[in-house]
């Protein structure tokens, strides 16, 4: 949809300012870090758990006898980068009839980048919010939800998640993320306040609370999902909803790609994001196009513990 031609003319006194809702902190590529690949499709090795087997008498070797033989399994995972692309026509008439702070080409590219990033964020949140995908999970209800400050025990619930994840995989979680409303409720929970009551008079800034979570649960990183999306039908009054919902996640994530290690997954990128323009003479304007090719690849969903509906 194009703005009215006259809408791009504004009072010169206001050219240093404009207003727009923008998501400023996407976390999808923190959860699944970018990993550059040479080809659009490919495979990666997945080793079995034979290295975790405990042997007893079988590993003793008598003099002159050959050592016992063991084996291990290797399978393959795959990735498939798919291009996402959007474009917008910028008519010559709008370029010629526009004053600051409007810049039709800049605004078109910025809008497309927002849409592609938000859809990437929402796609990962949708996957990560489905208990069919994440089998290590619990769903809180009623008085167990952390918004019940009298009966709920959030720190114990997170500890249980850490224990269950370690029991299922032998790995301790290294990162966590949560929706903004969960963050807000958890920050003021009496269980948390009890732990910090001798620090800063029991008051916590947002950054101090994130640091508390890191230290208390021995996590490397904690991320807050603050992104919102418009859930209303097109043409209706906007209804902004939280992308990451009312949930909490723990996960195992390596700091960098390694051989024979374990990590939740990566965002495979076969080509860098591209911003292109081309001339559309029949429509008398330039087209701004943004392309991004990637695969949000959850390599091992067992390396996540999901607390669904952490708050009411």
Short mmCIF file of N, CA and C in Angstrom, two decimals, residues 7-182:
data_model
loop_
_atom_site.label_atom_id
_atom_site.label_comp_id
_atom_site.label_asym_id
_atom_site.label_seq_id
_atom_site.Cartn_x
_atom_site.Cartn_y
_atom_site.Cartn_z
N UNK A 7 1.19 13.19 1.54
CA UNK A 7 1.55 12.86 2.91
C UNK A 7 3.04 12.97 3.16
N UNK A 8 3.84 12.97 2.13
CA UNK A 8 5.30 13.02 2.30
C UNK A 8 5.81 14.45 2.45
N UNK A 9 4.92 15.45 2.36
CA UNK A 9 5.29 16.84 2.62
C UNK A 9 4.99 17.15 4.07
N UNK A 10 6.02 17.60 4.82
CA UNK A 10 5.85 17.83 6.24
C UNK A 10 6.40 19.19 6.63
N UNK A 11 5.98 19.62 7.81
CA UNK A 11 6.48 20.87 8.37
C UNK A 11 7.99 20.77 8.56
N UNK A 12 8.71 21.74 8.06
CA UNK A 12 10.16 21.72 8.16
C UNK A 12 10.65 21.68 9.60
N UNK A 13 9.86 22.18 10.53
CA UNK A 13 10.28 22.18 11.93
C UNK A 13 10.37 20.77 12.49
N UNK A 14 9.74 19.80 11.83
CA UNK A 14 9.71 18.44 12.36
C UNK A 14 10.61 17.49 11.59
N UNK A 15 11.49 18.00 10.77
CA UNK A 15 12.28 17.12 9.93
C UNK A 15 13.36 16.34 10.68
N UNK A 16 13.63 16.70 11.93
CA UNK A 16 14.61 15.96 12.70
C UNK A 16 13.98 14.81 13.49
N UNK A 17 12.69 14.59 13.30
CA UNK A 17 11.99 13.60 14.12
C UNK A 17 10.93 12.88 13.31
N UNK A 18 10.79 11.61 13.54
CA UNK A 18 9.67 10.84 13.01
C UNK A 18 9.37 9.71 13.98
N UNK A 19 8.19 9.15 13.91
CA UNK A 19 7.78 8.14 14.88
C UNK A 19 7.40 6.85 14.18
N UNK A 20 7.88 5.74 14.78
CA UNK A 20 7.57 4.43 14.20
C UNK A 20 7.82 3.36 15.26
N UNK A 21 6.95 2.37 15.34
CA UNK A 21 7.19 1.23 16.23
C UNK A 21 8.25 0.33 15.60
N UNK A 22 9.28 -0.03 16.38
CA UNK A 22 10.36 -0.87 15.86
C UNK A 22 10.75 -1.88 16.94
N UNK A 23 10.90 -3.14 16.53
CA UNK A 23 11.48 -4.14 17.43
C UNK A 23 12.99 -3.96 17.42
N UNK A 24 13.56 -3.72 18.58
CA UNK A 24 14.98 -3.34 18.64
C UNK A 24 15.90 -4.48 19.04
N UNK A 25 15.37 -5.58 19.54
CA UNK A 25 16.26 -6.62 20.06
C UNK A 25 15.71 -8.00 19.72
N UNK A 26 16.00 -8.47 18.53
CA UNK A 26 15.63 -9.84 18.15
C UNK A 26 16.61 -10.81 18.78
N UNK A 27 16.12 -11.98 19.19
CA UNK A 27 16.99 -12.95 19.86
C UNK A 27 17.11 -14.27 19.10
N UNK A 28 16.44 -14.41 17.94
CA UNK A 28 16.46 -15.68 17.22
C UNK A 28 17.88 -16.11 16.88
N UNK A 29 18.72 -15.16 16.46
CA UNK A 29 20.08 -15.52 16.08
C UNK A 29 21.04 -15.52 17.26
N UNK A 30 20.53 -15.25 18.46
CA UNK A 30 21.28 -15.53 19.68
C UNK A 30 21.02 -16.97 20.12
N UNK A 31 19.76 -17.39 19.98
CA UNK A 31 19.40 -18.76 20.35
C UNK A 31 20.02 -19.76 19.37
N UNK A 32 19.90 -19.48 18.07
CA UNK A 32 20.52 -20.30 17.03
C UNK A 32 21.53 -19.41 16.30
N UNK A 33 22.78 -19.40 16.75
CA UNK A 33 23.77 -18.46 16.18
C UNK A 33 23.99 -18.69 14.69
N UNK A 34 24.29 -17.63 13.93
CA UNK A 34 24.55 -17.78 12.50
C UNK A 34 25.79 -18.63 12.24
N UNK A 35 25.69 -19.50 11.25
CA UNK A 35 26.83 -20.32 10.82
C UNK A 35 26.87 -20.28 9.30
N UNK A 36 27.92 -19.68 8.75
CA UNK A 36 28.04 -19.54 7.30
C UNK A 36 28.38 -20.89 6.67
N UNK A 37 27.65 -21.25 5.63
CA UNK A 37 27.90 -22.48 4.90
C UNK A 37 28.12 -22.14 3.42
N UNK A 38 28.81 -23.02 2.72
CA UNK A 38 29.15 -22.75 1.32
C UNK A 38 28.02 -23.10 0.37
N UNK A 39 27.23 -24.10 0.73
CA UNK A 39 26.19 -24.58 -0.16
C UNK A 39 24.82 -24.41 0.47
N UNK A 40 23.82 -24.28 -0.36
CA UNK A 40 22.46 -24.04 0.12
C UNK A 40 21.90 -25.24 0.90
N UNK A 41 22.25 -26.44 0.49
CA UNK A 41 21.82 -27.64 1.21
C UNK A 41 23.05 -28.46 1.56
N UNK A 42 22.96 -29.23 2.63
CA UNK A 42 24.10 -30.05 3.04
C UNK A 42 23.76 -30.91 4.23
N UNK A 43 24.78 -31.59 4.75
CA UNK A 43 24.61 -32.50 5.88
C UNK A 43 25.68 -32.24 6.92
N UNK A 44 25.40 -32.69 8.13
CA UNK A 44 26.38 -32.63 9.21
C UNK A 44 26.32 -33.93 9.98
N UNK A 45 27.42 -34.28 10.64
CA UNK A 45 27.52 -35.57 11.35
C UNK A 45 26.86 -35.51 12.71
N UNK A 46 26.17 -36.59 13.06
CA UNK A 46 25.55 -36.74 14.38
C UNK A 46 26.02 -38.07 14.97
N UNK A 47 26.75 -37.99 16.07
CA UNK A 47 27.30 -39.19 16.71
C UNK A 47 26.32 -39.76 17.73
N UNK A 48 26.39 -41.07 17.92
CA UNK A 48 25.57 -41.74 18.93
C UNK A 48 26.13 -41.54 20.32
N UNK A 49 25.56 -42.25 21.29
CA UNK A 49 25.95 -42.07 22.69
C UNK A 49 26.80 -43.24 23.21
N UNK A 50 27.43 -43.99 22.29
CA UNK A 50 28.23 -45.13 22.72
C UNK A 50 29.38 -44.72 23.64
N UNK A 51 29.87 -43.48 23.47
CA UNK A 51 30.97 -43.00 24.31
C UNK A 51 30.55 -42.81 25.76
N UNK A 52 29.23 -42.85 26.03
CA UNK A 52 28.75 -42.69 27.41
C UNK A 52 28.48 -44.03 28.09
N UNK A 53 28.76 -45.12 27.40
CA UNK A 53 28.53 -46.45 27.98
C UNK A 53 29.59 -46.76 29.04
N UNK A 54 29.15 -47.35 30.16
CA UNK A 54 30.05 -47.77 31.23
C UNK A 54 30.34 -49.26 31.06
N UNK A 55 31.63 -49.60 30.92
CA UNK A 55 32.05 -51.00 30.83
C UNK A 55 32.67 -51.42 32.16
N UNK A 56 32.56 -52.68 32.47
CA UNK A 56 33.16 -53.18 33.72
C UNK A 56 34.26 -54.18 33.39
N UNK A 57 33.98 -55.46 33.51
CA UNK A 57 35.02 -56.45 33.29
C UNK A 57 35.47 -56.52 31.83
N UNK A 58 34.61 -56.07 30.90
CA UNK A 58 34.95 -56.21 29.49
C UNK A 58 36.22 -55.46 29.10
N UNK A 59 36.59 -54.40 29.85
CA UNK A 59 37.75 -53.62 29.43
C UNK A 59 39.05 -54.12 30.05
N UNK A 60 38.98 -55.14 30.92
CA UNK A 60 40.21 -55.72 31.42
C UNK A 60 40.85 -56.60 30.33
N UNK A 61 42.13 -56.50 30.18
CA UNK A 61 42.82 -57.30 29.18
C UNK A 61 43.88 -58.16 29.86
N UNK A 62 43.75 -59.47 29.67
CA UNK A 62 44.75 -60.39 30.22
C UNK A 62 45.99 -60.40 29.34
N UNK A 63 47.12 -60.74 29.89
CA UNK A 63 48.36 -60.79 29.10
C UNK A 63 48.20 -61.69 27.87
N UNK A 64 48.61 -61.19 26.73
CA UNK A 64 48.58 -61.97 25.51
C UNK A 64 47.23 -62.02 24.83
N UNK A 65 46.24 -61.34 25.39
CA UNK A 65 44.88 -61.36 24.84
C UNK A 65 44.58 -60.01 24.19
N UNK A 66 43.87 -60.04 23.08
CA UNK A 66 43.52 -58.79 22.41
C UNK A 66 42.53 -57.98 23.24
N UNK A 67 42.59 -56.66 23.12
CA UNK A 67 41.64 -55.79 23.81
C UNK A 67 40.26 -55.96 23.20
N UNK A 68 39.23 -55.77 24.04
CA UNK A 68 37.85 -55.84 23.55
C UNK A 68 37.62 -54.74 22.51
N UNK A 69 36.75 -55.03 21.58
CA UNK A 69 36.44 -54.08 20.51
C UNK A 69 35.13 -53.36 20.80
N UNK A 70 35.12 -52.06 20.55
CA UNK A 70 33.88 -51.31 20.66
C UNK A 70 33.61 -50.64 19.31
N UNK A 71 32.41 -50.13 19.16
CA UNK A 71 32.04 -49.43 17.94
C UNK A 71 31.21 -48.21 18.33
N UNK A 72 30.98 -47.35 17.39
CA UNK A 72 30.14 -46.18 17.62
C UNK A 72 29.36 -45.89 16.35
N UNK A 73 28.24 -45.23 16.53
CA UNK A 73 27.36 -44.95 15.39
C UNK A 73 27.47 -43.49 14.98
N UNK A 74 27.33 -43.27 13.68
CA UNK A 74 27.32 -41.92 13.14
C UNK A 74 26.17 -41.83 12.14
N UNK A 75 25.30 -40.85 12.35
CA UNK A 75 24.24 -40.59 11.40
C UNK A 75 24.45 -39.19 10.83
N UNK A 76 23.51 -38.75 10.03
CA UNK A 76 23.65 -37.44 9.40
C UNK A 76 22.40 -36.60 9.61
N UNK A 77 22.60 -35.36 9.98
CA UNK A 77 21.54 -34.37 9.95
C UNK A 77 21.67 -33.55 8.69
N UNK A 78 20.64 -32.84 8.32
CA UNK A 78 20.69 -32.08 7.08
C UNK A 78 20.16 -30.66 7.31
N UNK A 79 20.57 -29.76 6.44
CA UNK A 79 20.04 -28.41 6.46
C UNK A 79 19.63 -28.03 5.05
N UNK A 80 18.74 -27.06 4.96
CA UNK A 80 18.25 -26.60 3.67
C UNK A 80 17.93 -25.11 3.79
N UNK A 81 18.81 -24.27 3.27
CA UNK A 81 18.60 -22.83 3.34
C UNK A 81 17.57 -22.41 2.29
N UNK A 82 16.55 -21.71 2.73
CA UNK A 82 15.51 -21.22 1.82
C UNK A 82 15.53 -19.70 1.84
N UNK A 83 15.42 -19.13 0.66
CA UNK A 83 15.47 -17.66 0.57
C UNK A 83 14.14 -17.04 0.95
N UNK A 84 14.21 -16.02 1.78
CA UNK A 84 13.06 -15.16 2.06
C UNK A 84 13.33 -13.83 1.35
N UNK A 85 12.33 -13.32 0.67
CA UNK A 85 12.53 -12.08 -0.09
C UNK A 85 11.24 -11.29 -0.14
N UNK A 86 11.37 -9.98 -0.01
CA UNK A 86 10.25 -9.06 -0.16
C UNK A 86 10.73 -7.85 -0.93
N UNK A 87 9.81 -7.20 -1.63
CA UNK A 87 10.18 -6.00 -2.36
C UNK A 87 9.04 -4.98 -2.32
N UNK A 88 9.40 -3.73 -2.62
CA UNK A 88 8.41 -2.65 -2.61
C UNK A 88 8.76 -1.66 -3.72
N UNK A 89 7.75 -1.25 -4.47
CA UNK A 89 7.92 -0.25 -5.50
C UNK A 89 8.03 1.14 -4.88
N UNK A 90 8.97 1.93 -5.37
CA UNK A 90 9.13 3.32 -4.95
C UNK A 90 8.95 4.18 -6.19
N UNK A 91 7.74 4.72 -6.43
CA UNK A 91 7.50 5.50 -7.66
C UNK A 91 8.34 6.78 -7.71
N UNK A 92 8.71 7.16 -8.91
CA UNK A 92 9.49 8.39 -9.08
C UNK A 92 8.75 9.60 -8.52
N UNK A 93 7.41 9.60 -8.63
CA UNK A 93 6.64 10.76 -8.15
C UNK A 93 6.84 10.96 -6.65
N UNK A 94 6.94 9.86 -5.90
CA UNK A 94 7.12 10.01 -4.45
C UNK A 94 8.52 10.51 -4.12
N UNK A 95 9.51 10.04 -4.85
CA UNK A 95 10.87 10.51 -4.62
C UNK A 95 10.98 12.00 -4.89
N UNK A 96 10.35 12.44 -5.98
CA UNK A 96 10.43 13.86 -6.36
C UNK A 96 9.62 14.76 -5.44
N UNK A 97 8.61 14.22 -4.79
CA UNK A 97 7.69 15.04 -4.00
C UNK A 97 7.85 14.81 -2.50
N UNK A 98 9.02 14.36 -2.08
CA UNK A 98 9.24 14.02 -0.68
C UNK A 98 10.25 14.95 -0.04
N UNK A 99 9.93 15.39 1.18
CA UNK A 99 10.84 16.19 1.99
C UNK A 99 11.32 15.35 3.16
N UNK A 100 12.42 15.82 3.80
CA UNK A 100 12.86 15.21 5.06
C UNK A 100 11.75 15.29 6.09
N UNK A 101 11.60 14.28 7.00
CA UNK A 101 12.51 13.16 7.22
C UNK A 101 12.20 11.93 6.38
N UNK A 102 11.28 12.04 5.43
CA UNK A 102 10.95 10.89 4.61
C UNK A 102 12.05 10.63 3.59
N UNK A 103 12.30 9.37 3.35
CA UNK A 103 13.20 8.92 2.29
C UNK A 103 12.60 7.62 1.78
N UNK A 104 11.85 7.67 0.68
CA UNK A 104 11.08 6.50 0.25
C UNK A 104 11.90 5.22 0.10
N UNK A 105 13.09 5.32 -0.47
CA UNK A 105 13.90 4.11 -0.67
C UNK A 105 14.42 3.57 0.67
N UNK A 106 14.91 4.48 1.50
CA UNK A 106 15.37 4.07 2.83
C UNK A 106 14.24 3.45 3.63
N UNK A 107 13.07 4.08 3.60
CA UNK A 107 11.93 3.60 4.38
C UNK A 107 11.45 2.24 3.88
N UNK A 108 11.51 2.03 2.56
CA UNK A 108 11.09 0.74 2.00
C UNK A 108 12.01 -0.37 2.47
N UNK A 109 13.32 -0.13 2.41
CA UNK A 109 14.29 -1.15 2.85
C UNK A 109 14.15 -1.43 4.34
N UNK A 110 14.01 -0.37 5.15
CA UNK A 110 13.89 -0.55 6.59
C UNK A 110 12.64 -1.37 6.94
N UNK A 111 11.55 -1.10 6.26
CA UNK A 111 10.31 -1.82 6.52
C UNK A 111 10.45 -3.30 6.15
N UNK A 112 11.05 -3.57 5.00
CA UNK A 112 11.22 -4.96 4.58
C UNK A 112 12.14 -5.70 5.55
N UNK A 113 13.24 -5.07 5.96
CA UNK A 113 14.14 -5.71 6.92
C UNK A 113 13.42 -6.05 8.22
N UNK A 114 12.58 -5.13 8.70
CA UNK A 114 11.78 -5.39 9.90
C UNK A 114 10.89 -6.61 9.72
N UNK A 115 10.21 -6.67 8.58
CA UNK A 115 9.27 -7.78 8.34
C UNK A 115 9.99 -9.11 8.27
N UNK A 116 11.12 -9.16 7.56
CA UNK A 116 11.87 -10.42 7.44
C UNK A 116 12.42 -10.85 8.80
N UNK A 117 12.98 -9.92 9.55
CA UNK A 117 13.52 -10.25 10.87
C UNK A 117 12.43 -10.71 11.83
N UNK A 118 11.28 -10.02 11.80
CA UNK A 118 10.19 -10.39 12.69
C UNK A 118 9.65 -11.78 12.35
N UNK A 119 9.54 -12.07 11.07
CA UNK A 119 9.05 -13.40 10.68
C UNK A 119 10.04 -14.49 11.05
N UNK A 120 11.33 -14.20 10.98
CA UNK A 120 12.34 -15.15 11.44
C UNK A 120 12.20 -15.40 12.94
N UNK A 121 12.00 -14.33 13.68
CA UNK A 121 11.83 -14.42 15.14
C UNK A 121 10.57 -15.22 15.48
N UNK A 122 9.48 -14.91 14.81
CA UNK A 122 8.20 -15.55 15.11
C UNK A 122 8.22 -17.04 14.74
N UNK A 123 8.89 -17.38 13.64
CA UNK A 123 8.98 -18.78 13.23
C UNK A 123 9.70 -19.62 14.27
N UNK A 124 10.79 -19.08 14.83
CA UNK A 124 11.52 -19.83 15.85
C UNK A 124 10.71 -19.93 17.13
N UNK A 125 10.05 -18.84 17.52
CA UNK A 125 9.21 -18.87 18.71
C UNK A 125 8.09 -19.89 18.57
N UNK A 126 7.46 -19.94 17.40
CA UNK A 126 6.38 -20.91 17.17
C UNK A 126 6.88 -22.33 17.32
N UNK A 127 8.04 -22.62 16.76
CA UNK A 127 8.62 -23.96 16.89
C UNK A 127 8.94 -24.27 18.35
N UNK A 128 9.56 -23.31 19.02
CA UNK A 128 10.02 -23.54 20.39
C UNK A 128 8.88 -23.53 21.40
N UNK A 129 7.70 -23.13 21.01
CA UNK A 129 6.55 -23.10 21.92
C UNK A 129 5.64 -24.31 21.75
N UNK A 130 6.05 -25.27 20.95
CA UNK A 130 5.25 -26.45 20.66
C UNK A 130 5.83 -27.65 21.42
N UNK A 131 5.06 -28.19 22.37
CA UNK A 131 5.56 -29.32 23.16
C UNK A 131 5.75 -30.57 22.31
N UNK A 132 5.16 -30.61 21.12
CA UNK A 132 5.40 -31.73 20.22
C UNK A 132 6.83 -31.71 19.69
N UNK A 133 7.43 -30.53 19.64
CA UNK A 133 8.81 -30.40 19.17
C UNK A 133 9.81 -30.55 20.30
N UNK A 134 9.47 -30.06 21.48
CA UNK A 134 10.37 -30.09 22.63
C UNK A 134 9.81 -31.06 23.66
N UNK A 135 10.33 -32.27 23.69
CA UNK A 135 9.78 -33.32 24.54
C UNK A 135 10.19 -33.16 26.00
N UNK A 136 11.28 -32.43 26.28
CA UNK A 136 11.65 -32.12 27.67
C UNK A 136 10.90 -30.85 28.07
N UNK A 137 9.75 -31.02 28.70
CA UNK A 137 8.92 -29.84 28.97
C UNK A 137 8.02 -30.07 30.17
N UNK A 138 7.51 -28.98 30.67
CA UNK A 138 6.45 -29.02 31.67
C UNK A 138 5.51 -27.84 31.38
N UNK A 139 4.23 -28.01 31.70
CA UNK A 139 3.26 -26.93 31.53
C UNK A 139 2.72 -26.56 32.90
N UNK A 140 2.88 -25.30 33.26
CA UNK A 140 2.41 -24.83 34.56
C UNK A 140 0.96 -24.38 34.46
N UNK A 141 0.20 -24.65 35.50
CA UNK A 141 -1.19 -24.23 35.57
C UNK A 141 -1.51 -23.71 36.96
N UNK A 142 -2.57 -22.90 37.04
CA UNK A 142 -3.11 -22.47 38.33
C UNK A 142 -2.09 -21.85 39.25
N UNK A 143 -2.05 -22.33 40.48
CA UNK A 143 -1.19 -21.74 41.50
C UNK A 143 0.29 -22.03 41.28
N UNK A 144 0.62 -22.95 40.36
CA UNK A 144 2.03 -23.22 40.05
C UNK A 144 2.63 -22.15 39.15
N UNK A 145 1.78 -21.38 38.48
CA UNK A 145 2.30 -20.35 37.59
C UNK A 145 2.93 -19.22 38.39
N UNK A 146 4.02 -18.67 37.84
CA UNK A 146 4.86 -17.74 38.60
C UNK A 146 4.18 -16.41 38.87
N UNK A 147 3.06 -16.14 38.24
CA UNK A 147 2.31 -14.93 38.55
C UNK A 147 1.56 -15.06 39.87
N UNK A 148 1.47 -16.29 40.42
CA UNK A 148 0.93 -16.50 41.76
C UNK A 148 2.07 -16.37 42.75
N UNK A 149 2.20 -15.19 43.34
CA UNK A 149 3.33 -14.91 44.21
C UNK A 149 3.26 -15.63 45.55
N UNK A 150 2.10 -16.18 45.88
CA UNK A 150 1.95 -16.86 47.17
C UNK A 150 2.36 -18.33 47.11
N UNK A 151 1.97 -19.01 46.03
CA UNK A 151 2.13 -20.46 46.00
C UNK A 151 3.21 -20.98 45.05
N UNK A 152 3.57 -20.22 44.04
CA UNK A 152 4.50 -20.74 43.02
C UNK A 152 5.94 -20.72 43.51
N UNK A 153 6.76 -21.56 42.89
CA UNK A 153 8.17 -21.69 43.27
C UNK A 153 9.04 -21.68 42.01
N UNK A 154 9.23 -20.53 41.39
CA UNK A 154 9.92 -20.48 40.10
C UNK A 154 11.37 -20.95 40.15
N UNK A 155 12.10 -20.60 41.18
CA UNK A 155 13.50 -21.01 41.24
C UNK A 155 13.62 -22.53 41.34
N UNK A 156 12.71 -23.15 42.08
CA UNK A 156 12.69 -24.61 42.15
C UNK A 156 12.30 -25.21 40.81
N UNK A 157 11.35 -24.59 40.12
CA UNK A 157 10.93 -25.10 38.81
C UNK A 157 12.08 -25.07 37.81
N UNK A 158 12.85 -24.00 37.83
CA UNK A 158 14.00 -23.91 36.92
C UNK A 158 15.06 -24.93 37.30
N UNK A 159 15.27 -25.12 38.60
CA UNK A 159 16.22 -26.15 39.06
C UNK A 159 15.80 -27.54 38.59
N UNK A 160 14.51 -27.81 38.64
CA UNK A 160 14.00 -29.10 38.15
C UNK A 160 14.30 -29.24 36.66
N UNK A 161 14.12 -28.15 35.91
CA UNK A 161 14.42 -28.17 34.48
C UNK A 161 15.88 -28.48 34.21
N UNK A 162 16.76 -27.87 34.99
CA UNK A 162 18.19 -28.15 34.84
C UNK A 162 18.49 -29.61 35.13
N UNK A 163 17.89 -30.13 36.21
CA UNK A 163 18.09 -31.53 36.59
C UNK A 163 17.56 -32.48 35.52
N UNK A 164 16.37 -32.20 34.99
CA UNK A 164 15.79 -33.06 33.96
C UNK A 164 16.62 -33.03 32.68
N UNK A 165 17.12 -31.88 32.33
CA UNK A 165 17.93 -31.77 31.12
C UNK A 165 19.24 -32.54 31.27
N UNK A 166 19.83 -32.46 32.44
CA UNK A 166 21.07 -33.20 32.68
C UNK A 166 20.81 -34.69 32.71
N UNK A 167 19.67 -35.11 33.27
CA UNK A 167 19.34 -36.53 33.31
C UNK A 167 19.10 -37.09 31.91
N UNK A 168 18.54 -36.25 31.02
CA UNK A 168 18.20 -36.71 29.68
C UNK A 168 19.38 -36.68 28.73
N UNK A 169 20.34 -35.78 28.97
CA UNK A 169 21.41 -35.59 27.98
C UNK A 169 22.82 -35.63 28.57
N UNK A 170 22.94 -35.55 29.89
CA UNK A 170 24.25 -35.45 30.50
C UNK A 170 24.87 -34.07 30.36
N UNK A 171 24.09 -33.10 29.87
CA UNK A 171 24.60 -31.76 29.63
C UNK A 171 23.88 -30.75 30.53
N UNK A 172 24.66 -29.84 31.09
CA UNK A 172 24.07 -28.76 31.87
C UNK A 172 23.72 -27.61 30.94
N UNK A 173 22.54 -27.00 31.08
CA UNK A 173 22.20 -25.87 30.22
C UNK A 173 23.16 -24.72 30.40
N UNK A 174 23.42 -24.03 29.32
CA UNK A 174 24.34 -22.89 29.34
C UNK A 174 23.64 -21.57 29.08
N UNK A 175 22.42 -21.62 28.52
CA UNK A 175 21.70 -20.39 28.21
C UNK A 175 20.22 -20.55 28.58
N UNK A 176 19.56 -19.41 28.72
CA UNK A 176 18.12 -19.40 28.96
C UNK A 176 17.53 -18.19 28.26
N UNK A 177 16.26 -18.28 27.91
CA UNK A 177 15.54 -17.10 27.40
C UNK A 177 14.09 -17.18 27.84
N UNK A 178 13.43 -16.03 27.88
CA UNK A 178 12.07 -15.95 28.39
C UNK A 178 11.37 -14.75 27.78
N UNK A 179 10.04 -14.85 27.74
CA UNK A 179 9.24 -13.74 27.25
C UNK A 179 9.31 -12.56 28.20
N UNK A 180 9.04 -11.37 27.68
CA UNK A 180 9.18 -10.16 28.48
C UNK A 180 8.26 -10.16 29.69
N UNK A 181 7.00 -10.58 29.53
CA UNK A 181 6.08 -10.58 30.67
C UNK A 181 6.52 -11.58 31.73
N UNK A 182 7.11 -12.70 31.32
CA UNK A 182 7.66 -13.65 32.29
C UNK A 182 8.81 -13.00 33.04
#
